Short mmCIF file of C-alpha atoms in Angstrom, two decimals:
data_model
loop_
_atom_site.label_atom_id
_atom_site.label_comp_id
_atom_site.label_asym_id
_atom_site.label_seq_id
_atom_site.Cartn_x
_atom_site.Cartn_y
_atom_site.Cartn_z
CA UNK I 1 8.29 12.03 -76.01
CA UNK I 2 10.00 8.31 -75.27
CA UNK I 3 8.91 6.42 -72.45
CA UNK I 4 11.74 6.42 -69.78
CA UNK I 5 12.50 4.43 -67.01
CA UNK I 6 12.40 5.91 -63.53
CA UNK I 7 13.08 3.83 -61.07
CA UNK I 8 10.72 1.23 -60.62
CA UNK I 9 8.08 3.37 -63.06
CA UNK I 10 7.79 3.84 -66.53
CA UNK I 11 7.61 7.58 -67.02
CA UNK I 12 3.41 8.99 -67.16
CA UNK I 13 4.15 12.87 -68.01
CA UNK I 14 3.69 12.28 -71.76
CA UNK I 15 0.50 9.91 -71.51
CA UNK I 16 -2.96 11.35 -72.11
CA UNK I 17 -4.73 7.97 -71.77
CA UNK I 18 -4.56 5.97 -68.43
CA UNK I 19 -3.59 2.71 -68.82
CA UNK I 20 -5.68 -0.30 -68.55
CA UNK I 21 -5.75 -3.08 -66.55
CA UNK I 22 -5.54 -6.57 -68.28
CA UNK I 23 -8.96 -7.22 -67.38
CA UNK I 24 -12.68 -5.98 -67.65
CA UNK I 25 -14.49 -4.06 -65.27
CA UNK I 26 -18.30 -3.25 -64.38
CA UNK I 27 -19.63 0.24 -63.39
CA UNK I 28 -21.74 -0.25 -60.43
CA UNK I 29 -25.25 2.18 -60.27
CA UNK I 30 -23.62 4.77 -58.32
CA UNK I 31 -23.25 7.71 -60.60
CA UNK I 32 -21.90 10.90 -58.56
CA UNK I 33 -19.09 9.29 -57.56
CA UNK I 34 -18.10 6.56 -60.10
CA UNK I 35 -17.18 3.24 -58.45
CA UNK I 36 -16.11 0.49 -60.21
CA UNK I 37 -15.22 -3.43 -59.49
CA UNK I 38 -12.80 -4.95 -61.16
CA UNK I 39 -12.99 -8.65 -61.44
CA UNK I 40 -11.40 -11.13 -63.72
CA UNK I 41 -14.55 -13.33 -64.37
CA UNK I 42 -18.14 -14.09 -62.97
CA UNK I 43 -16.58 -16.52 -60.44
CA UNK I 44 -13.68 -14.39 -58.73
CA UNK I 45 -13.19 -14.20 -54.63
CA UNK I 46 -12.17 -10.70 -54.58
CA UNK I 47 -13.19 -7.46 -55.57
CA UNK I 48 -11.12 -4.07 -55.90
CA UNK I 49 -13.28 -1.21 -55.16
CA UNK I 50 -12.16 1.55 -56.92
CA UNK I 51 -13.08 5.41 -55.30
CA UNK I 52 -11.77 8.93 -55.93
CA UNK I 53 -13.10 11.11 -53.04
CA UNK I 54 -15.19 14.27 -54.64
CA UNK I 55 -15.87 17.77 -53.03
CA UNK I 56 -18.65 16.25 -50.89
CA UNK I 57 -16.18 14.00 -49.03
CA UNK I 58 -18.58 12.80 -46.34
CA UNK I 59 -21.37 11.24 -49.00
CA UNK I 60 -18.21 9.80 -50.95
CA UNK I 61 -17.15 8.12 -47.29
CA UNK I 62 -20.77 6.96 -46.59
CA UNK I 63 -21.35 5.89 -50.61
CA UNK I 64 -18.03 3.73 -50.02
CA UNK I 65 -19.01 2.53 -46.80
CA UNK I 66 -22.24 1.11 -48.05
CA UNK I 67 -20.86 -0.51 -51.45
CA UNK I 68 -18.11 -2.51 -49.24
CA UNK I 69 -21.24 -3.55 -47.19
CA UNK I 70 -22.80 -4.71 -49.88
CA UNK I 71 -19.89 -6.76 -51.52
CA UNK I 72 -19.59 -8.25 -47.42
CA UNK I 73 -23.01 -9.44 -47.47
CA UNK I 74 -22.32 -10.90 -51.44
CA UNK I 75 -20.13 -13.39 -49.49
CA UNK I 76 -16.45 -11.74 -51.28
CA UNK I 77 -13.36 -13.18 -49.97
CA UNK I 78 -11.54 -10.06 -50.52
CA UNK I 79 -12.63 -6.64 -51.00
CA UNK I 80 -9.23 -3.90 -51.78
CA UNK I 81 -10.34 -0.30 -51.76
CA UNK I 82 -8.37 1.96 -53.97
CA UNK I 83 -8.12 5.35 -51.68
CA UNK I 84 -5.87 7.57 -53.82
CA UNK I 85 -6.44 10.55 -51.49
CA UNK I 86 -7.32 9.29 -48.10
CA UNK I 87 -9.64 11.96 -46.18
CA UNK I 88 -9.22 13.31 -42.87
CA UNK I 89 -5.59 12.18 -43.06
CA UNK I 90 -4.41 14.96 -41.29
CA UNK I 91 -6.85 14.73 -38.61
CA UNK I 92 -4.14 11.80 -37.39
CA UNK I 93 -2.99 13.19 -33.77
CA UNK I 94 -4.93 14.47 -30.58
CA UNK I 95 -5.79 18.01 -30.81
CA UNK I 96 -6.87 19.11 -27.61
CA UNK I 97 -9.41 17.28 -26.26
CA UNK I 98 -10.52 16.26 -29.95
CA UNK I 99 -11.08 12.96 -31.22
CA UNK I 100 -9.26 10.90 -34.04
CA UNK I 101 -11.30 11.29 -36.87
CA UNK I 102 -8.57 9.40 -39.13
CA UNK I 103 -8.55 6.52 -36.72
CA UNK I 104 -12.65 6.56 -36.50
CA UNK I 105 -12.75 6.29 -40.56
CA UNK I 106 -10.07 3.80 -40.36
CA UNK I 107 -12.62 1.22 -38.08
CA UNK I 108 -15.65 2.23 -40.00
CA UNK I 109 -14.19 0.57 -43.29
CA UNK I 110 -12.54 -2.41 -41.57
CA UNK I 111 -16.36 -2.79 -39.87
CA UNK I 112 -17.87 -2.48 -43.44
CA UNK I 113 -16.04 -5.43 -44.61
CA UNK I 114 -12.91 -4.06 -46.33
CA UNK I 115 -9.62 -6.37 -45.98
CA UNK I 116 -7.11 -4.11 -47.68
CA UNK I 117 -6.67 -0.48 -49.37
CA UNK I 118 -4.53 1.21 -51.87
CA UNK I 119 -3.65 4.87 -51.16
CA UNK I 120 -1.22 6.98 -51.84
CA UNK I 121 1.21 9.38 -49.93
CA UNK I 122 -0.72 9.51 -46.00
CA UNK I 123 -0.29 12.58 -44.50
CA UNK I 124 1.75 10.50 -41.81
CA UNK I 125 3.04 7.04 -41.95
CA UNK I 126 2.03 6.38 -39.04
CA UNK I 127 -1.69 6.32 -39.75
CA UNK I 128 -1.42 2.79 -41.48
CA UNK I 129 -1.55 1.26 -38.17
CA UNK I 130 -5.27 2.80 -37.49
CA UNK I 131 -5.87 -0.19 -39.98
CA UNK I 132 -6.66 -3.51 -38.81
CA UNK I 133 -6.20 -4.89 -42.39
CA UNK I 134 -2.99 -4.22 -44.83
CA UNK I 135 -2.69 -0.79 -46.20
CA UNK I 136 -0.31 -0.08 -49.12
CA UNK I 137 0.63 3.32 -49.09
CA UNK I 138 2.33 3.85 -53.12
CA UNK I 139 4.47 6.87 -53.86
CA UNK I 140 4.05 9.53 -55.84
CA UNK I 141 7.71 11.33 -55.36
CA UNK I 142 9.19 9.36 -58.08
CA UNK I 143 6.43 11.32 -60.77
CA UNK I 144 7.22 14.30 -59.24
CA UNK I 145 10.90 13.84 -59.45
CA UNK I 146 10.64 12.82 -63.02
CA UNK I 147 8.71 16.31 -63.50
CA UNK I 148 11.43 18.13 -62.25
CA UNK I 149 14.01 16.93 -64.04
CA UNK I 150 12.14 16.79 -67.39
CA UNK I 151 10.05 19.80 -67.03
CA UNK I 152 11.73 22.60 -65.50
CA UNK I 153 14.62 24.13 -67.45
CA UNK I 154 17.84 24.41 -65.76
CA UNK I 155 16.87 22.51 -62.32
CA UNK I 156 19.98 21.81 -61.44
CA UNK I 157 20.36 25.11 -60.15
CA UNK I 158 17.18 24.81 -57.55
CA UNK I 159 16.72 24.58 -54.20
CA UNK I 160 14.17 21.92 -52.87
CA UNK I 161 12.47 24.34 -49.53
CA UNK I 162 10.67 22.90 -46.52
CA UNK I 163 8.00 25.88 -45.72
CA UNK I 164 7.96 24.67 -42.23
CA UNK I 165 10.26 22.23 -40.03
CA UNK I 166 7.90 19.61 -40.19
CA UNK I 167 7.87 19.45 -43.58
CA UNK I 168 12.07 19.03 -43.46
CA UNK I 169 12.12 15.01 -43.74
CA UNK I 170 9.96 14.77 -46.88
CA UNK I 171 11.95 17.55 -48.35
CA UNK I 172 15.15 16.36 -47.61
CA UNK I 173 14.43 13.11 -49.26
CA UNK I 174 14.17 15.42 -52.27
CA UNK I 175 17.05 16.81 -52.58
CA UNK I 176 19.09 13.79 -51.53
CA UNK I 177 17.58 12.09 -54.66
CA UNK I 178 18.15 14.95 -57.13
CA UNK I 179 21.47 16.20 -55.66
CA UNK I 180 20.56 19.77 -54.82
CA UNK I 181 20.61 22.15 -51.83
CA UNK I 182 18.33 22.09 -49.10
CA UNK I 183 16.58 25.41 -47.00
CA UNK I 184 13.95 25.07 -44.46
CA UNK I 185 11.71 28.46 -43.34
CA UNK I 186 10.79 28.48 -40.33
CA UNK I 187 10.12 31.04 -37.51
CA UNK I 188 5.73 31.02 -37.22
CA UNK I 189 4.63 29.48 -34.51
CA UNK I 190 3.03 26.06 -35.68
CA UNK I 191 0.14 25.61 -33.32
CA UNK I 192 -1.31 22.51 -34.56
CA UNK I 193 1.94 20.65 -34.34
CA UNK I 194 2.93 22.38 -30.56
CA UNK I 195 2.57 19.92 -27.42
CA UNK I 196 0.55 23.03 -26.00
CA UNK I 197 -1.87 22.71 -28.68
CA UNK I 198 -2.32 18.68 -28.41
CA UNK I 199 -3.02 18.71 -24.60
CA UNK I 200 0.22 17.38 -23.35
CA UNK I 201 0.75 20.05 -20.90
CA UNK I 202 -2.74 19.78 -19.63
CA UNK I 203 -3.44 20.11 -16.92
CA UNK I 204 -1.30 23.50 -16.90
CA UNK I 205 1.90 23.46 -14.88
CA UNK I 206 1.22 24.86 -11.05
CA UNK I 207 4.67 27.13 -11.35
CA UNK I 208 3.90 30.98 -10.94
CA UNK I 209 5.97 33.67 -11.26
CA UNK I 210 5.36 37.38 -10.11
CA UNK I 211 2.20 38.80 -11.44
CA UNK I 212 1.16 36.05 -13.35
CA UNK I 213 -0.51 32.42 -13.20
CA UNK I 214 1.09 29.51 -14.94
CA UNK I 215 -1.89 29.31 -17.03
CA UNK I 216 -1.43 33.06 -18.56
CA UNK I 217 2.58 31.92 -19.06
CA UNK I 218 2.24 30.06 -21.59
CA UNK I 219 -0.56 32.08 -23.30
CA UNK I 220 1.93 35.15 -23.27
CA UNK I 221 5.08 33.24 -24.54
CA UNK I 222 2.47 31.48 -27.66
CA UNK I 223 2.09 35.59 -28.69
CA UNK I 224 5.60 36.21 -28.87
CA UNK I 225 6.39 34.78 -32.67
CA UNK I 226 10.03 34.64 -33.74
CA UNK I 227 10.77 36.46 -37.06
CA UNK I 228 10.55 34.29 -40.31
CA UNK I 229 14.02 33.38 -41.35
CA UNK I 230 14.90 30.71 -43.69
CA UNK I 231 17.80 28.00 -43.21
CA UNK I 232 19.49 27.69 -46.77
CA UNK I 233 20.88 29.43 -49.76
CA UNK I 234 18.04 30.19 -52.06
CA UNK I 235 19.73 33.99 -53.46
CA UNK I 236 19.53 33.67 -57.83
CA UNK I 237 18.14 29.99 -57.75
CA UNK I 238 15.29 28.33 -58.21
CA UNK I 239 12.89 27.66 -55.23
CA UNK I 240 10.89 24.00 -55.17
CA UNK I 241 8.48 23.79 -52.45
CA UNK I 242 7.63 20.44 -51.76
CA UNK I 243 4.39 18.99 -49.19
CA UNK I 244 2.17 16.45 -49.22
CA UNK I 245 -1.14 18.26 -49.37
CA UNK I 246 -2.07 21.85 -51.23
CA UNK I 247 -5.19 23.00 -49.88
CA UNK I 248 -5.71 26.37 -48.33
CA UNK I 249 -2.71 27.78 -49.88
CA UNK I 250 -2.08 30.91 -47.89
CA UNK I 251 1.17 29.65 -46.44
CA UNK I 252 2.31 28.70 -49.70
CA UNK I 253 1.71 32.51 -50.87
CA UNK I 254 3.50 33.69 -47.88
CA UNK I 255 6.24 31.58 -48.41
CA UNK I 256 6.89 32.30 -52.17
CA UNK I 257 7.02 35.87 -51.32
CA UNK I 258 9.23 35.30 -48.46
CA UNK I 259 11.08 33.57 -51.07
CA UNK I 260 10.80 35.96 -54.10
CA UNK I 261 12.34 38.50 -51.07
CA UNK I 262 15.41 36.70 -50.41
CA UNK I 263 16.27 36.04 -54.01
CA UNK I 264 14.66 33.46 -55.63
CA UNK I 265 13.93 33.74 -59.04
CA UNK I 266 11.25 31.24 -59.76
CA UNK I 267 9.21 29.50 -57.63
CA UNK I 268 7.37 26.08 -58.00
CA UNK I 269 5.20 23.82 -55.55
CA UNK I 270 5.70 19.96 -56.10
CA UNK I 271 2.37 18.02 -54.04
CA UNK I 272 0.69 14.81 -54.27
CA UNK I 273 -2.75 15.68 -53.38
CA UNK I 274 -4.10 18.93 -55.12
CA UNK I 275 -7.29 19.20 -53.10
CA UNK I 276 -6.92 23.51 -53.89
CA UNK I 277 -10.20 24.14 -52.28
CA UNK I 278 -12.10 27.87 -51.95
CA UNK I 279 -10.33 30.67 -53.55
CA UNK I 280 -7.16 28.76 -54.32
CA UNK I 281 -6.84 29.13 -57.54
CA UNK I 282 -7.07 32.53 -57.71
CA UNK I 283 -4.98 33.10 -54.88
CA UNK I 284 -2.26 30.95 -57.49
CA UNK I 285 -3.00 32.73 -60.06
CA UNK I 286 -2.31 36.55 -58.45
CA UNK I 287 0.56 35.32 -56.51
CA UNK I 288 4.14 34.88 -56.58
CA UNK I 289 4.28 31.68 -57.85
CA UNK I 290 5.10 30.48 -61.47
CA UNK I 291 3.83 26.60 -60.89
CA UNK I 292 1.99 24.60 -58.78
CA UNK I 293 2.41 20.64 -60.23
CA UNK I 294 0.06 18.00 -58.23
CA UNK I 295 -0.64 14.29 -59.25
CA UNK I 296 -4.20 13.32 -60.27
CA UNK I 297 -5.21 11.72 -57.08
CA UNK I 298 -7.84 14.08 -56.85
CA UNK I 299 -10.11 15.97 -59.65
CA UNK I 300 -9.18 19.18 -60.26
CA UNK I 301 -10.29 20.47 -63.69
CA UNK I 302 -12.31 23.15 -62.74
CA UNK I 303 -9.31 24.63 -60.53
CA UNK I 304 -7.01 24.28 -64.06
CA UNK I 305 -9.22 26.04 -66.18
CA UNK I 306 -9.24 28.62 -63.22
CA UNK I 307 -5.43 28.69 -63.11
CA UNK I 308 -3.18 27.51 -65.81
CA UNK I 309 -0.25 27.60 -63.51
CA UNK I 310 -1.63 24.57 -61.75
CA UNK I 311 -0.18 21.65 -63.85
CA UNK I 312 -0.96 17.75 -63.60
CA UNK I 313 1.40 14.34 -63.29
CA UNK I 314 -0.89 10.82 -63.76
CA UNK I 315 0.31 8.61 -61.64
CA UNK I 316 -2.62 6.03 -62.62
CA UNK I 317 -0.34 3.24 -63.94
CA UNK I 318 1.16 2.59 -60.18
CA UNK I 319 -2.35 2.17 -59.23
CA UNK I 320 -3.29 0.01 -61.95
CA UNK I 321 -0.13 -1.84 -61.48
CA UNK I 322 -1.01 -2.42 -57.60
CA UNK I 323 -4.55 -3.57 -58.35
CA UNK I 324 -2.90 -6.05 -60.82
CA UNK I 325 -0.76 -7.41 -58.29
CA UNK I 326 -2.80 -7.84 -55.82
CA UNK I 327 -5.63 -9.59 -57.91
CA UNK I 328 -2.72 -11.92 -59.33
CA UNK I 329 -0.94 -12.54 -55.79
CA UNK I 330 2.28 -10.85 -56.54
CA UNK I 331 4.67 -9.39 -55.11
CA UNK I 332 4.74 -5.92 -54.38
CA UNK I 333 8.22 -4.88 -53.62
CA UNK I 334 8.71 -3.67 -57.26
CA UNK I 335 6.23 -0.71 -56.61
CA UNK I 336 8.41 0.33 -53.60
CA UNK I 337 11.98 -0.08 -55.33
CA UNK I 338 14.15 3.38 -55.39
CA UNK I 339 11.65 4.69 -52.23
CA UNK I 340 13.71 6.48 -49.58
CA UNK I 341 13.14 5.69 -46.08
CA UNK I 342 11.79 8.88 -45.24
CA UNK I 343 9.59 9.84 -48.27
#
């Protein structure tokens, strides 16, 4: 198949190889989880620390930790971790009386000597200002886009879906780029996103009404759930769920069935991080869903061979791309031309 522009990328379905940079590289001694440090010659100031985060995230965290220490204490000017999949991104927000663990991490490699990091798609925005350093957070809607219109027959007739309101803005920016309809499910109660859950309302309000405390209130109304509806034609088309992260995929199960229910023909999940751990793929694979397409951020062979519906996009040549940049001093605009707003 030709190459085609996308935007601001060259299209990566059809490669098999990932590209390489325009310079050599040495594999540091760390063999489980494979860094490596690119460097133009024996003299350069800066190194780009290269790091895919495994199943055992916590050794990859501490194995990156201690190489950036040990580049620090080398005396380089500039050490870039490349993050694809940034852990314990969505442990970004105050849970309770829980702590920040995304904001922790975030000190713990500034302290270890990094000065900047390429990642990819954070689970909020927001999170890039836990950094005391620049963070460049690429996109990897563009790929996915490109999938959609290359890969799945008749997608003009789809539906991009939202499987909860918080999910709506990424969505949206979806279907404003490929010109289709828009339907959002919502009606479960999403705890984790609730000011009840966060510790807002704490402590609980004083009012009382008969028979009950205002502590027990609240409790009751959280039992109540609303009945799952979904905002949106999706009757006879074609259903693209679209999220940042596919983990546990449970909701996505419920929500293709809820789907399949109210007339949707074909279903497909479109995510940047496929992280599909525990009984995921088999969950995939007996489900209602004909596709589940994720970029290669993280490893996930053994899930494919598990469950051919689970389908791969490389979006290695926008990281290549941003380590080139960076170790040349350019700009890096062009990797963010053709982004919307609220992607």
């Amino acid at each position: 198949m030709p190459i085609r522009r996308f935007g601001a990328y060259k299209s990566l379905v059809s490669h098999s190889q990932p590209p390489k940079l325009s310079y050599g590289y040495s594999k540091m001694n760390v063999s489980k989880s494979g860094y490596r440090v690119f460097s133009a010659n024996s003299t350069t100031a800066s190194a780009e620390l290269a790091k895919k985060i495994t199943e055992d995230v916590n050794t990859a965290i501490m194995e990156l930790l201690v190489m950036a220490y040990a580049l620090k204490t080398s005396c380089a000017k500039n050490i870039i971790g490349v993050i694809p999949y940034f852990p314990y991104s969505k442990q970004c927000k105050m849970r309770k009386r829980g702590s920040i663990v995304c904001k922790l991490l975030a000190s713990m490699l500034a302290k270890a000597g990094l000065t900047h990091i390429i990642t990819m798609d954070l689970h909020q925005k927001e999170i890039q200002g836990f950094f005391s350093f620049p963070v460049d957070n690429l996109r990897a809607s563009p790929f996915l886009i490109q999938y959609i219109q290359e890969e799945i027959p008749d997608y003009r007739n789809a539906v991009i879906v939202a499987k909860s309101p918080s999910a709506a803005k990424r969505a949206q920016s979806y279907a404003e780029r490929l010109r289709l309809g828009l339907a959002v499910i919502h009606g479960e109660a999403q705890c984790s996103e609730s000011d009840m859950a966060d510790g807002r309302h704490s402590p609980p309000s004083s009012r009382t009404t008969t028979g009950h405390t205002g502590l027990e209130l609240p409790l009751m109304m959280a039992k109540e759930k609303p009945p799952i509806t979904v905002v949106g034609d999706v009757g006879g088309r074609i259903a693209i769920i679209v999220d940042d992260i596919i983990d546990d995929v449970e909701d996505f199960v419920a929500a293709a069935d809820f789907l399949k229910e109210r007339g949707a023909y074909k279903i497909y999940i479109m995510a940047t991080h496929g992280l599909l751990s525990a009984e995921a793929p088999r969950l995939i694979e007996e489900s209602a869903i004909d596709e589940v397409v994720v970029t290669n951020t993280v490893p996930h062979e053994v899930q494919k061979l598990q469950c051919p519906k689970i389908k791969t996009v490389d979006v290695s040549m926008i990281l290549a791309e941003a380590i080139r940049r960076i170790h040349n001093g350019e700009s890096m605009a062009y990797l963010f031309r053709n982004i919307a707003v609220d992607d």
